[in-house]
mmCIF file of C-alpha atoms in Angstrom:
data_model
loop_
_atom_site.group_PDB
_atom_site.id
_atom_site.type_symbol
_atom_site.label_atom_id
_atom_site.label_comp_id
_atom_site.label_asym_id
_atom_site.label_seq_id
_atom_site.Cartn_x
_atom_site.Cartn_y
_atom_site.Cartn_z
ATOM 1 C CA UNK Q 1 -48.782 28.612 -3.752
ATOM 2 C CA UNK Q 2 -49.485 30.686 -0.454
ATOM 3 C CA UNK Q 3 -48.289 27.677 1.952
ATOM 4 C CA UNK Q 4 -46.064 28.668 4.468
ATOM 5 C CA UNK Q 5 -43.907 26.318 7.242
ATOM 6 C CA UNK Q 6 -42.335 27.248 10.028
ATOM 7 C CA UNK Q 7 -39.117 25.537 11.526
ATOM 8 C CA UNK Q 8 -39.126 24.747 14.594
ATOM 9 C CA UNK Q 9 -43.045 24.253 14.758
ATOM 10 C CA UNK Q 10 -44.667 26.770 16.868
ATOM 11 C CA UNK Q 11 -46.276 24.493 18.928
ATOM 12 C CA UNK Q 12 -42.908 22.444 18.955
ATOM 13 C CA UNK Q 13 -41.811 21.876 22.741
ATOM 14 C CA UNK Q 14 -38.783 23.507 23.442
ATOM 15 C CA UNK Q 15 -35.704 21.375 24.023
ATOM 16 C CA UNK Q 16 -33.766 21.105 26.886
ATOM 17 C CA UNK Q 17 -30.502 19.427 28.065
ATOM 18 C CA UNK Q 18 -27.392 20.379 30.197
ATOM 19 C CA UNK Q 19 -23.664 20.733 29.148
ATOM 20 C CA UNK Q 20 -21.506 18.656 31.089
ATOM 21 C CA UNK Q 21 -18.532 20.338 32.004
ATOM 22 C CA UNK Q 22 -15.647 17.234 32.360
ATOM 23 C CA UNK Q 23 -12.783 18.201 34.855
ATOM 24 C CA UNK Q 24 -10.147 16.815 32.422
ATOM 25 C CA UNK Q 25 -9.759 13.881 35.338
ATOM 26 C CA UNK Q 26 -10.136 10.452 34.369
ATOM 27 C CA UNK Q 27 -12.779 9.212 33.387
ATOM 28 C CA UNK Q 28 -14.210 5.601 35.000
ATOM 29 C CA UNK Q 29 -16.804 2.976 33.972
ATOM 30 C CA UNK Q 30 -18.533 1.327 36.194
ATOM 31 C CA UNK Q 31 -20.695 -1.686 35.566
ATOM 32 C CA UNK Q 32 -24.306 -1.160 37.832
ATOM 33 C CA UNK Q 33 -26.009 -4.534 37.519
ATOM 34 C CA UNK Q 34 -29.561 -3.758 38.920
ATOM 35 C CA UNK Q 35 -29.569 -0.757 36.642
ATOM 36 C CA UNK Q 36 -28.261 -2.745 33.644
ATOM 37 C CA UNK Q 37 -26.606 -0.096 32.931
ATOM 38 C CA UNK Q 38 -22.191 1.242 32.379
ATOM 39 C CA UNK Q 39 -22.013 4.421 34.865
ATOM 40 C CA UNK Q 40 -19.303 6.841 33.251
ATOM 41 C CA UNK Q 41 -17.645 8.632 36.694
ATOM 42 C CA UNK Q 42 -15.642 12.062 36.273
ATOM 43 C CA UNK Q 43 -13.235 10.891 39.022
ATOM 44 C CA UNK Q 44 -12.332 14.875 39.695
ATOM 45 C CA UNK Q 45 -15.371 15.784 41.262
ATOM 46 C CA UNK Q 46 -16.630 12.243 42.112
ATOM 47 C CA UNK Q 47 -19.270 12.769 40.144
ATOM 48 C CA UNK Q 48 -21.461 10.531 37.511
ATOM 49 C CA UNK Q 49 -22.083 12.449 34.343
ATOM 50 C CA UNK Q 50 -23.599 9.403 32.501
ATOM 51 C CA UNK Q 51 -25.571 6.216 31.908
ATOM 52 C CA UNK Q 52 -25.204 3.785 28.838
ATOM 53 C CA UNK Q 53 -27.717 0.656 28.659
ATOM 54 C CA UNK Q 54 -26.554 -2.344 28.664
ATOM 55 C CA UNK Q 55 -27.612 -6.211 28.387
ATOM 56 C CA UNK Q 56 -28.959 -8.165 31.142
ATOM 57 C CA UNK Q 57 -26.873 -7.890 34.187
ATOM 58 C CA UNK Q 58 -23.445 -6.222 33.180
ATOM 59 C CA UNK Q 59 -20.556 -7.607 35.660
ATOM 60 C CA UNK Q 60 -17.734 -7.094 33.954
ATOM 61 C CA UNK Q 61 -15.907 -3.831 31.908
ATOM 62 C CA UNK Q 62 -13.084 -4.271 30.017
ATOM 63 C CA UNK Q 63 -11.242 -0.884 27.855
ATOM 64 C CA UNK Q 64 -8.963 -1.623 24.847
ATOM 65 C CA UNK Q 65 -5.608 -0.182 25.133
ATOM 66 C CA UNK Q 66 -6.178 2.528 22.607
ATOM 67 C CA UNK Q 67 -9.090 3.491 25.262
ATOM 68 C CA UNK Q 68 -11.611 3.340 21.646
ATOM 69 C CA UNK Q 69 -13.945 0.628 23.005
ATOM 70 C CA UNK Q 70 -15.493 -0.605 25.954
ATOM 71 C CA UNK Q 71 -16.622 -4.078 25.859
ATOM 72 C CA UNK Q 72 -19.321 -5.314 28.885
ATOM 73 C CA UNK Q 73 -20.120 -8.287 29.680
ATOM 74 C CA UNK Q 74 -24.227 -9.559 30.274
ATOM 75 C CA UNK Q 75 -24.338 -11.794 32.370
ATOM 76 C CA UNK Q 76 -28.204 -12.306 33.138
ATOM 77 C CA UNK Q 77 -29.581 -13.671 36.309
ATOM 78 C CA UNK Q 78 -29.917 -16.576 38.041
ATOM 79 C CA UNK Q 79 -33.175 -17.271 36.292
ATOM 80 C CA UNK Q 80 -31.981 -16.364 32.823
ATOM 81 C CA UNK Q 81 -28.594 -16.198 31.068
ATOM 82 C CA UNK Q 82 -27.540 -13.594 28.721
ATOM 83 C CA UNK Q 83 -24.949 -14.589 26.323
ATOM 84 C CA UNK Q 84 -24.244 -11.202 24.943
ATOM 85 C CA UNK Q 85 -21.158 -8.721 24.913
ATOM 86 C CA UNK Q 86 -21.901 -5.134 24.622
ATOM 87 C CA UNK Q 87 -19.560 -2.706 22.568
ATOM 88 C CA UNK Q 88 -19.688 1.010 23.531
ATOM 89 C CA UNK Q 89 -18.147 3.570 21.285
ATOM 90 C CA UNK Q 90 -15.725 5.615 24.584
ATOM 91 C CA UNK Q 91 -15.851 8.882 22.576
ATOM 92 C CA UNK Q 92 -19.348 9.040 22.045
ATOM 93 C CA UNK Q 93 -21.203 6.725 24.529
ATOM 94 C CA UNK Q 94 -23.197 4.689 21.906
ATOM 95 C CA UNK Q 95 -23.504 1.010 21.353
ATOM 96 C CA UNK Q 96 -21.305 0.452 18.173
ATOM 97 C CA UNK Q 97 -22.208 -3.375 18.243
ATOM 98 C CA UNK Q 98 -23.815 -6.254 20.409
ATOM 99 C CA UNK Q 99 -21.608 -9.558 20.115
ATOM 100 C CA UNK Q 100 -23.621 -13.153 20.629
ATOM 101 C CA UNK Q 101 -21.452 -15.471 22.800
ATOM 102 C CA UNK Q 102 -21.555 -18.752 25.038
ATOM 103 C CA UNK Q 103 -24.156 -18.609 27.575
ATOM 104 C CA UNK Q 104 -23.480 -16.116 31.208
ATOM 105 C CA UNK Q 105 -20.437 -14.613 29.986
ATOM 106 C CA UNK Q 106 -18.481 -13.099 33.129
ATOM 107 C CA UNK Q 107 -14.872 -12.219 32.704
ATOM 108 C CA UNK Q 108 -12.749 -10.316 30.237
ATOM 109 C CA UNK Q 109 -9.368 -10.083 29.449
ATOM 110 C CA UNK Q 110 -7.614 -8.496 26.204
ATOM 111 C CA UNK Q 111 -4.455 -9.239 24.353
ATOM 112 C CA UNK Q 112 -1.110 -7.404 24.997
ATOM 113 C CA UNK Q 113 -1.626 -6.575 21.439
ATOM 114 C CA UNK Q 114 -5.000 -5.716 21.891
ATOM 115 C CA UNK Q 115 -6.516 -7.135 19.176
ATOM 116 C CA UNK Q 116 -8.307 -9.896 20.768
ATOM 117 C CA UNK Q 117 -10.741 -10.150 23.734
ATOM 118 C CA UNK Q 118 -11.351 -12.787 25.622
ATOM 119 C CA UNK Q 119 -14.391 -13.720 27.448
ATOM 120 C CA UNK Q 120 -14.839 -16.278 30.001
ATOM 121 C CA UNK Q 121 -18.743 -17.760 29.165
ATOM 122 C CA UNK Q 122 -19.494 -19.325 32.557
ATOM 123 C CA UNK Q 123 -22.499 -21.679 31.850
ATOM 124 C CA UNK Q 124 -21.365 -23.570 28.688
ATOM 125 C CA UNK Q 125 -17.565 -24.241 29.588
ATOM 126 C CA UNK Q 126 -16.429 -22.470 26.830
ATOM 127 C CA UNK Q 127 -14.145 -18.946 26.207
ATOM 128 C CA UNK Q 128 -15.260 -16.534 23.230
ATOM 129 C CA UNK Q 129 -12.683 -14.858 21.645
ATOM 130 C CA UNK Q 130 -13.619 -11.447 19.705
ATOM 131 C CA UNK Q 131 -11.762 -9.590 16.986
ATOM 132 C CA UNK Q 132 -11.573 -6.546 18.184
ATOM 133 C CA UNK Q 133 -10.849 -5.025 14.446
ATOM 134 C CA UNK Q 134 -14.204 -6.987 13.352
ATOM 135 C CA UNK Q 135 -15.996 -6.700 16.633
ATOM 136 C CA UNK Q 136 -17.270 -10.180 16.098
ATOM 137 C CA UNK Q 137 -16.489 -13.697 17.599
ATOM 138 C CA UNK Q 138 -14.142 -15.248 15.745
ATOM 139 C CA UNK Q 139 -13.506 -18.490 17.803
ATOM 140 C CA UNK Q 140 -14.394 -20.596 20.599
ATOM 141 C CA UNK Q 141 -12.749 -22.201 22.949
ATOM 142 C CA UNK Q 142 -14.170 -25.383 24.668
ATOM 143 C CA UNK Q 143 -12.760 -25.830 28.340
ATOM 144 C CA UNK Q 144 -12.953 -28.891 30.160
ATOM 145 C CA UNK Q 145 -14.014 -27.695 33.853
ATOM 146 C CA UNK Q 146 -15.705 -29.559 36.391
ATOM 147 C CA UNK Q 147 -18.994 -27.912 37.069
ATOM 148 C CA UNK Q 148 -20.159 -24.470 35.619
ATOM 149 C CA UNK Q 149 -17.276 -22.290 34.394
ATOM 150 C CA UNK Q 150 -14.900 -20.910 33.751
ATOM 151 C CA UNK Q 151 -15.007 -17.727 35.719
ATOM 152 C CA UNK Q 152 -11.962 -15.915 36.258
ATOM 153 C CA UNK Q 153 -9.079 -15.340 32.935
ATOM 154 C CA UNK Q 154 -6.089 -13.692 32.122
ATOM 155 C CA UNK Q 155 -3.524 -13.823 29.181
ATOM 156 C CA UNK Q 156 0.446 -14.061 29.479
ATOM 157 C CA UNK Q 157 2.417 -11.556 28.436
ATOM 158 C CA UNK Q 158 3.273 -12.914 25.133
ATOM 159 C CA UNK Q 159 -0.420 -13.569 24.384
ATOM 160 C CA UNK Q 160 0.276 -17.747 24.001
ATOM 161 C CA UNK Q 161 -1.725 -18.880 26.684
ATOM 162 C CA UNK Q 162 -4.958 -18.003 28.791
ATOM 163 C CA UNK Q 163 -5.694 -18.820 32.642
ATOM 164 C CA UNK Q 164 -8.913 -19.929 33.649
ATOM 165 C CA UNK Q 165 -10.102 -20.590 36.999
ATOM 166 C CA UNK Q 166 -11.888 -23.698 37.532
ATOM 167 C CA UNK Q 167 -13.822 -23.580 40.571
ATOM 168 C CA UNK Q 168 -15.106 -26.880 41.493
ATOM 169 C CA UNK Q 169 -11.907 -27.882 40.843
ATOM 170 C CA UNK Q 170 -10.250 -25.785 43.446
ATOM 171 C CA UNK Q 171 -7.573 -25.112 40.077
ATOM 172 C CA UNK Q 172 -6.529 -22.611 37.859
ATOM 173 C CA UNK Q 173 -6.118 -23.993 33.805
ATOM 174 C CA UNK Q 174 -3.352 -23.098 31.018
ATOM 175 C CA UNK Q 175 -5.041 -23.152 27.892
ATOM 176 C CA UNK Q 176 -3.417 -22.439 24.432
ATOM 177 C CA UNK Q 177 -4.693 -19.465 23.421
ATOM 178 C CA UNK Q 178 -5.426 -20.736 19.857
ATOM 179 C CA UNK Q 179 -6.355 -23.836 20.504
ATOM 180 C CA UNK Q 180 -8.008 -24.152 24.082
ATOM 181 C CA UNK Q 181 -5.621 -27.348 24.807
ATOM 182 C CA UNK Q 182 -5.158 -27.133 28.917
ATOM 183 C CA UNK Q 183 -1.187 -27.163 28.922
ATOM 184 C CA UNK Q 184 -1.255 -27.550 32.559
ATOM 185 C CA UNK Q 185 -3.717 -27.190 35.666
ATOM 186 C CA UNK Q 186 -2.584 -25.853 39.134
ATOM 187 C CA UNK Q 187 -3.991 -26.476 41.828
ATOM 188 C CA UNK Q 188 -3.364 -24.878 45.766
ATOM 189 C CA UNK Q 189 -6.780 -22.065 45.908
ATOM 190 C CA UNK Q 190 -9.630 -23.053 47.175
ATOM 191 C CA UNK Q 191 -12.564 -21.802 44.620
ATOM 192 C CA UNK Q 192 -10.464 -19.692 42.815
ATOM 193 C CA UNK Q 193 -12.084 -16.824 41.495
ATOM 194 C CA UNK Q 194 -10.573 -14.126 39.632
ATOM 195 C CA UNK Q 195 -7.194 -13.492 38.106
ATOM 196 C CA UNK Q 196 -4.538 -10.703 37.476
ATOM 197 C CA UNK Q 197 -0.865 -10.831 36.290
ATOM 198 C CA UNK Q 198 1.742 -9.032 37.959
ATOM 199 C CA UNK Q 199 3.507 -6.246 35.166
ATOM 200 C CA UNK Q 200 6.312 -8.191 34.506
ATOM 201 C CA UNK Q 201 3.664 -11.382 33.629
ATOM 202 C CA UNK Q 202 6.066 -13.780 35.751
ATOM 203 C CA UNK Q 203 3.061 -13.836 38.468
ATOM 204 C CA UNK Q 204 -0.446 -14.614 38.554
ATOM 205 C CA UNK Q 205 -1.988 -13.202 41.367
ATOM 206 C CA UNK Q 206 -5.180 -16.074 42.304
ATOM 207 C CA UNK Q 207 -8.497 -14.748 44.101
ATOM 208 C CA UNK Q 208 -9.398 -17.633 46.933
ATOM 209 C CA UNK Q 209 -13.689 -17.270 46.709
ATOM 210 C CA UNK Q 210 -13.046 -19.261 50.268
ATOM 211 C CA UNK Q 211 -10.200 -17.252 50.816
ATOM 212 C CA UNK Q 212 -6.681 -16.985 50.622
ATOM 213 C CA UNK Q 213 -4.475 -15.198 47.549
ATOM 214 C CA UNK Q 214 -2.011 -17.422 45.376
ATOM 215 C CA UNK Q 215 0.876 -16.831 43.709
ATOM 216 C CA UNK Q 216 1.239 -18.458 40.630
ATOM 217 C CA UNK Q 217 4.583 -18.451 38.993
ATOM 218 C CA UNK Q 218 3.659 -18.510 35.560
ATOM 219 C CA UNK Q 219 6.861 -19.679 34.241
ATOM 220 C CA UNK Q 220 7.010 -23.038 35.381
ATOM 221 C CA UNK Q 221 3.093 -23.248 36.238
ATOM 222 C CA UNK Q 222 3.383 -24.063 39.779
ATOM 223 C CA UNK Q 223 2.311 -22.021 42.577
ATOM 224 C CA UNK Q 224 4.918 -20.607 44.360
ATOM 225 C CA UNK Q 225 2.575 -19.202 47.781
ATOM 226 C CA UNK Q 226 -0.403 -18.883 49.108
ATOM 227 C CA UNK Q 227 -0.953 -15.662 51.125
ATOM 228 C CA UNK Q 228 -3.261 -15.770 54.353
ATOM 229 C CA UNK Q 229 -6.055 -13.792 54.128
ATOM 230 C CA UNK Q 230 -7.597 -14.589 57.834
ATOM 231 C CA UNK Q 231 -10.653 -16.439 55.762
ATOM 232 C CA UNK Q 232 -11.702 -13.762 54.192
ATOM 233 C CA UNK Q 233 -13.430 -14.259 50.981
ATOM 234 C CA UNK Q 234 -11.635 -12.550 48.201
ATOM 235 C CA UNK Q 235 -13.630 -11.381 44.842
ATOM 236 C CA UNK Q 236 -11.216 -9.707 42.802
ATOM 237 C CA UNK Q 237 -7.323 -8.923 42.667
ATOM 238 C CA UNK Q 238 -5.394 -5.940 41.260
ATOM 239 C CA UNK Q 239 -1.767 -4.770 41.356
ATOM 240 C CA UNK Q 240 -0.270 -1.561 41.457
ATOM 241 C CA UNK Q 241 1.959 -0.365 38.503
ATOM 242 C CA UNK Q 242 5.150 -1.376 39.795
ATOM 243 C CA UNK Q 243 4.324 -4.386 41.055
ATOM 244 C CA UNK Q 244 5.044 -3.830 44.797
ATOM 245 C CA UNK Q 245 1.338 -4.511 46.416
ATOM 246 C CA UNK Q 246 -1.788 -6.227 45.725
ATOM 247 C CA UNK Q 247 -5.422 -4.934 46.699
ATOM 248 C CA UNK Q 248 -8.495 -7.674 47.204
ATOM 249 C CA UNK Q 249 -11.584 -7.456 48.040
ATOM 250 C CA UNK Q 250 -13.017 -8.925 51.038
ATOM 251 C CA UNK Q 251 -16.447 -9.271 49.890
ATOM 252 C CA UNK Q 252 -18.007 -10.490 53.266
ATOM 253 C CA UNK Q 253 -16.748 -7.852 55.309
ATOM 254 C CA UNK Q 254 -16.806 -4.869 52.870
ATOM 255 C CA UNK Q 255 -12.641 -4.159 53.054
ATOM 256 C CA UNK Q 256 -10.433 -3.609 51.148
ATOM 257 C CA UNK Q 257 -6.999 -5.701 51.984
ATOM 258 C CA UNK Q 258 -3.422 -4.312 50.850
ATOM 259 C CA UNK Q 259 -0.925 -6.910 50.265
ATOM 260 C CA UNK Q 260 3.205 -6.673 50.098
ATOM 261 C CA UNK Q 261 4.323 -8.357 47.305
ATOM 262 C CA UNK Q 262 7.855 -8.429 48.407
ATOM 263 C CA UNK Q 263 6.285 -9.701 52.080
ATOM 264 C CA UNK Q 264 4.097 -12.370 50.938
ATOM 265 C CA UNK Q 265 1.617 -10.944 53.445
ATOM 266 C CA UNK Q 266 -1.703 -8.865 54.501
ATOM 267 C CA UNK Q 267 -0.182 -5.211 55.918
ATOM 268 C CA UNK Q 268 -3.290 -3.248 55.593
ATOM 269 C CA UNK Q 269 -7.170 -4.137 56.336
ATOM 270 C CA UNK Q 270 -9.200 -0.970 54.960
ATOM 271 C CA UNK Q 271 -12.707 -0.610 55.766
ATOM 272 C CA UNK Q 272 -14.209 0.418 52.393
ATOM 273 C CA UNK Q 273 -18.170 -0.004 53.455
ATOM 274 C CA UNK Q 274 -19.210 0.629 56.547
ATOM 275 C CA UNK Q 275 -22.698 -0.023 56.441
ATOM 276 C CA UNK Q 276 -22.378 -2.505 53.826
ATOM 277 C CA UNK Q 277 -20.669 -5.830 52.719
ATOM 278 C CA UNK Q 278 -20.471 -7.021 49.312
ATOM 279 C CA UNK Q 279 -16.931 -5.247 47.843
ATOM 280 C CA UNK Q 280 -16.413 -6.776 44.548
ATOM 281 C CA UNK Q 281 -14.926 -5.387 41.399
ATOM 282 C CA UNK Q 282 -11.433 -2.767 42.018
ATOM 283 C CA UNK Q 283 -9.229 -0.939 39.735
ATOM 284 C CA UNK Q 284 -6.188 0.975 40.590
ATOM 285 C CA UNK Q 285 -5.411 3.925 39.050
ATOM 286 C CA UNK Q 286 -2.342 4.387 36.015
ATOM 287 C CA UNK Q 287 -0.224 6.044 38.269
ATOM 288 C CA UNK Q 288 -1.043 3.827 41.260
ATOM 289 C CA UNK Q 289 -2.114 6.615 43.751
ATOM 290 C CA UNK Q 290 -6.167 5.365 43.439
ATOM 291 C CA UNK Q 291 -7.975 2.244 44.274
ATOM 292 C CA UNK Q 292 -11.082 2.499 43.382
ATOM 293 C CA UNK Q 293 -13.635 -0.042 44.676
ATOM 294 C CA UNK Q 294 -16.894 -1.291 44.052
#
């Protein structure tokens, strides 16, 4: 009919992006809370290759074991909670779905099977538990704390039971991890924070928020130690692959501390910030020759 179109429009901007070379390194994911936003880290170079948007505040990142999902928790501010999980999509950095749960969720933990995720909702006493096949929320779990919580969680090895922290009541919970039953409450950290099993699951390594590290011994629910930490206040814990050392941070001070398992005691004080304070999340690398430290 004498009409003609042209494809791409010749007044069509040109577009332009960049290729992104990955070292073949690792890859981290870091949660940036002012920036509500996941930072994705090529840990060759050191060098951040991406940003994925989040909900309000993301604290916490947790990775499936098949490495197919991230799942970030929103925690919002002190003015506002969020009460929403985000689900990114690892091999292509998009949002696959956004999971409504109890209100300021905080910390995450998965199943040794990996099919469940657990999420510690820290303003309405409660812990969500996602199916990771459905991405959804498929139960939750009323806890029985004091004041606000529950902050910190892990799961045993077997995938039975979950550990909470209950901070106003200087004690760490056992729930049933079906039920949300507390099968026993240990006490010994003052403010416990965050938690982290030792590989072999016999140990639950306890953050002291006033300071101090326990050790639980998580088959007969008692805490075996408390390791001195000179005051410091301790955020998070993580052990190395085989066991042999803990890492904390001391938030108020900015350092990282390295702890002997076998010892029972501080052997290594590393100054992480040095114009800063404020060293929270850590994760150490599969083969245990990183730390890496937020």
């Amino acid at each position: 009919d004498g009409n003609s179109t042209s494809f791409p429009a010749d007044d069509s901007p040109m577009a332009r992006f960049e290729i992104l070379a990955l070292s073949g390194s690792p890859v981290a994911y870091v949660a940036v809370r002012g920036a509500q936003v996941v930072s994705v880290i090529d840990t060759g170079p050191g060098k951040e290759v991406a940003r994925i948007i989040t909900g309000e505040t993301p604290l916490s990142v947790l990775m499936t074991p098949d490495e197919r999902y991230l799942f970030v928790a929103n925690t919002g501010d002190q003015n506002a909670s969020d009460n929403r999980i985000t689900v990114i999509e690892t091999a292509t950095h998009r949002v696959a779905k956004t999971i409504t749960v109890g209100a300021s969720p905080l910390d995450l933990a998965v199943s040794p099977d990996g099919q469940r995720v657990y999420v510690s909702n820290s303003q309405s006493r409660s812990v969500s538990v996602i199916d990771v096949a459905r991405l959804e929320e498929s139960l939750r779990l009323n806890v029985s704390t004091v004041g606000d919580g529950p902050f910190g969680i892990a799961v045993s090895k077997d995938g039975a039971r979950l550990f909470v922290t209950d901070i106003d009541a200087n004690a760490v919970r056992v729930l049933n991890a079906n039920t949300g039953a507390t099968q026993a409450q240990i006490e010994g950290v003052a403010s416990p924070r965050s938690l982290m099993l030792s590989p072999d699951g016999t140990r639950l390594y306890v953050a002291g928020f006033d300071g101090g590290i326990g050790v639980v011994n998580t088959v007969s629910n008692t805490m075996d130690q408390v390791i001195d930490t000179g005051g410091a206040s301790i955020f998070r814990v993580a052990v190395s692959p085989d066991g042999a050392r803990v890492y904390a941070t001391d938030r108020a001070n900015g350092n990282l501390l390295v702890v002997d398992t076998a010892e029972g005691r501080v052997t290594h004080t590393v100054p992480v910030l040095t114009d800063a304070n404020e060293t929270r999340d850590l994760f150490v690398s599969a083969d245990g020759e990183r730390v890496y430290v937020t």
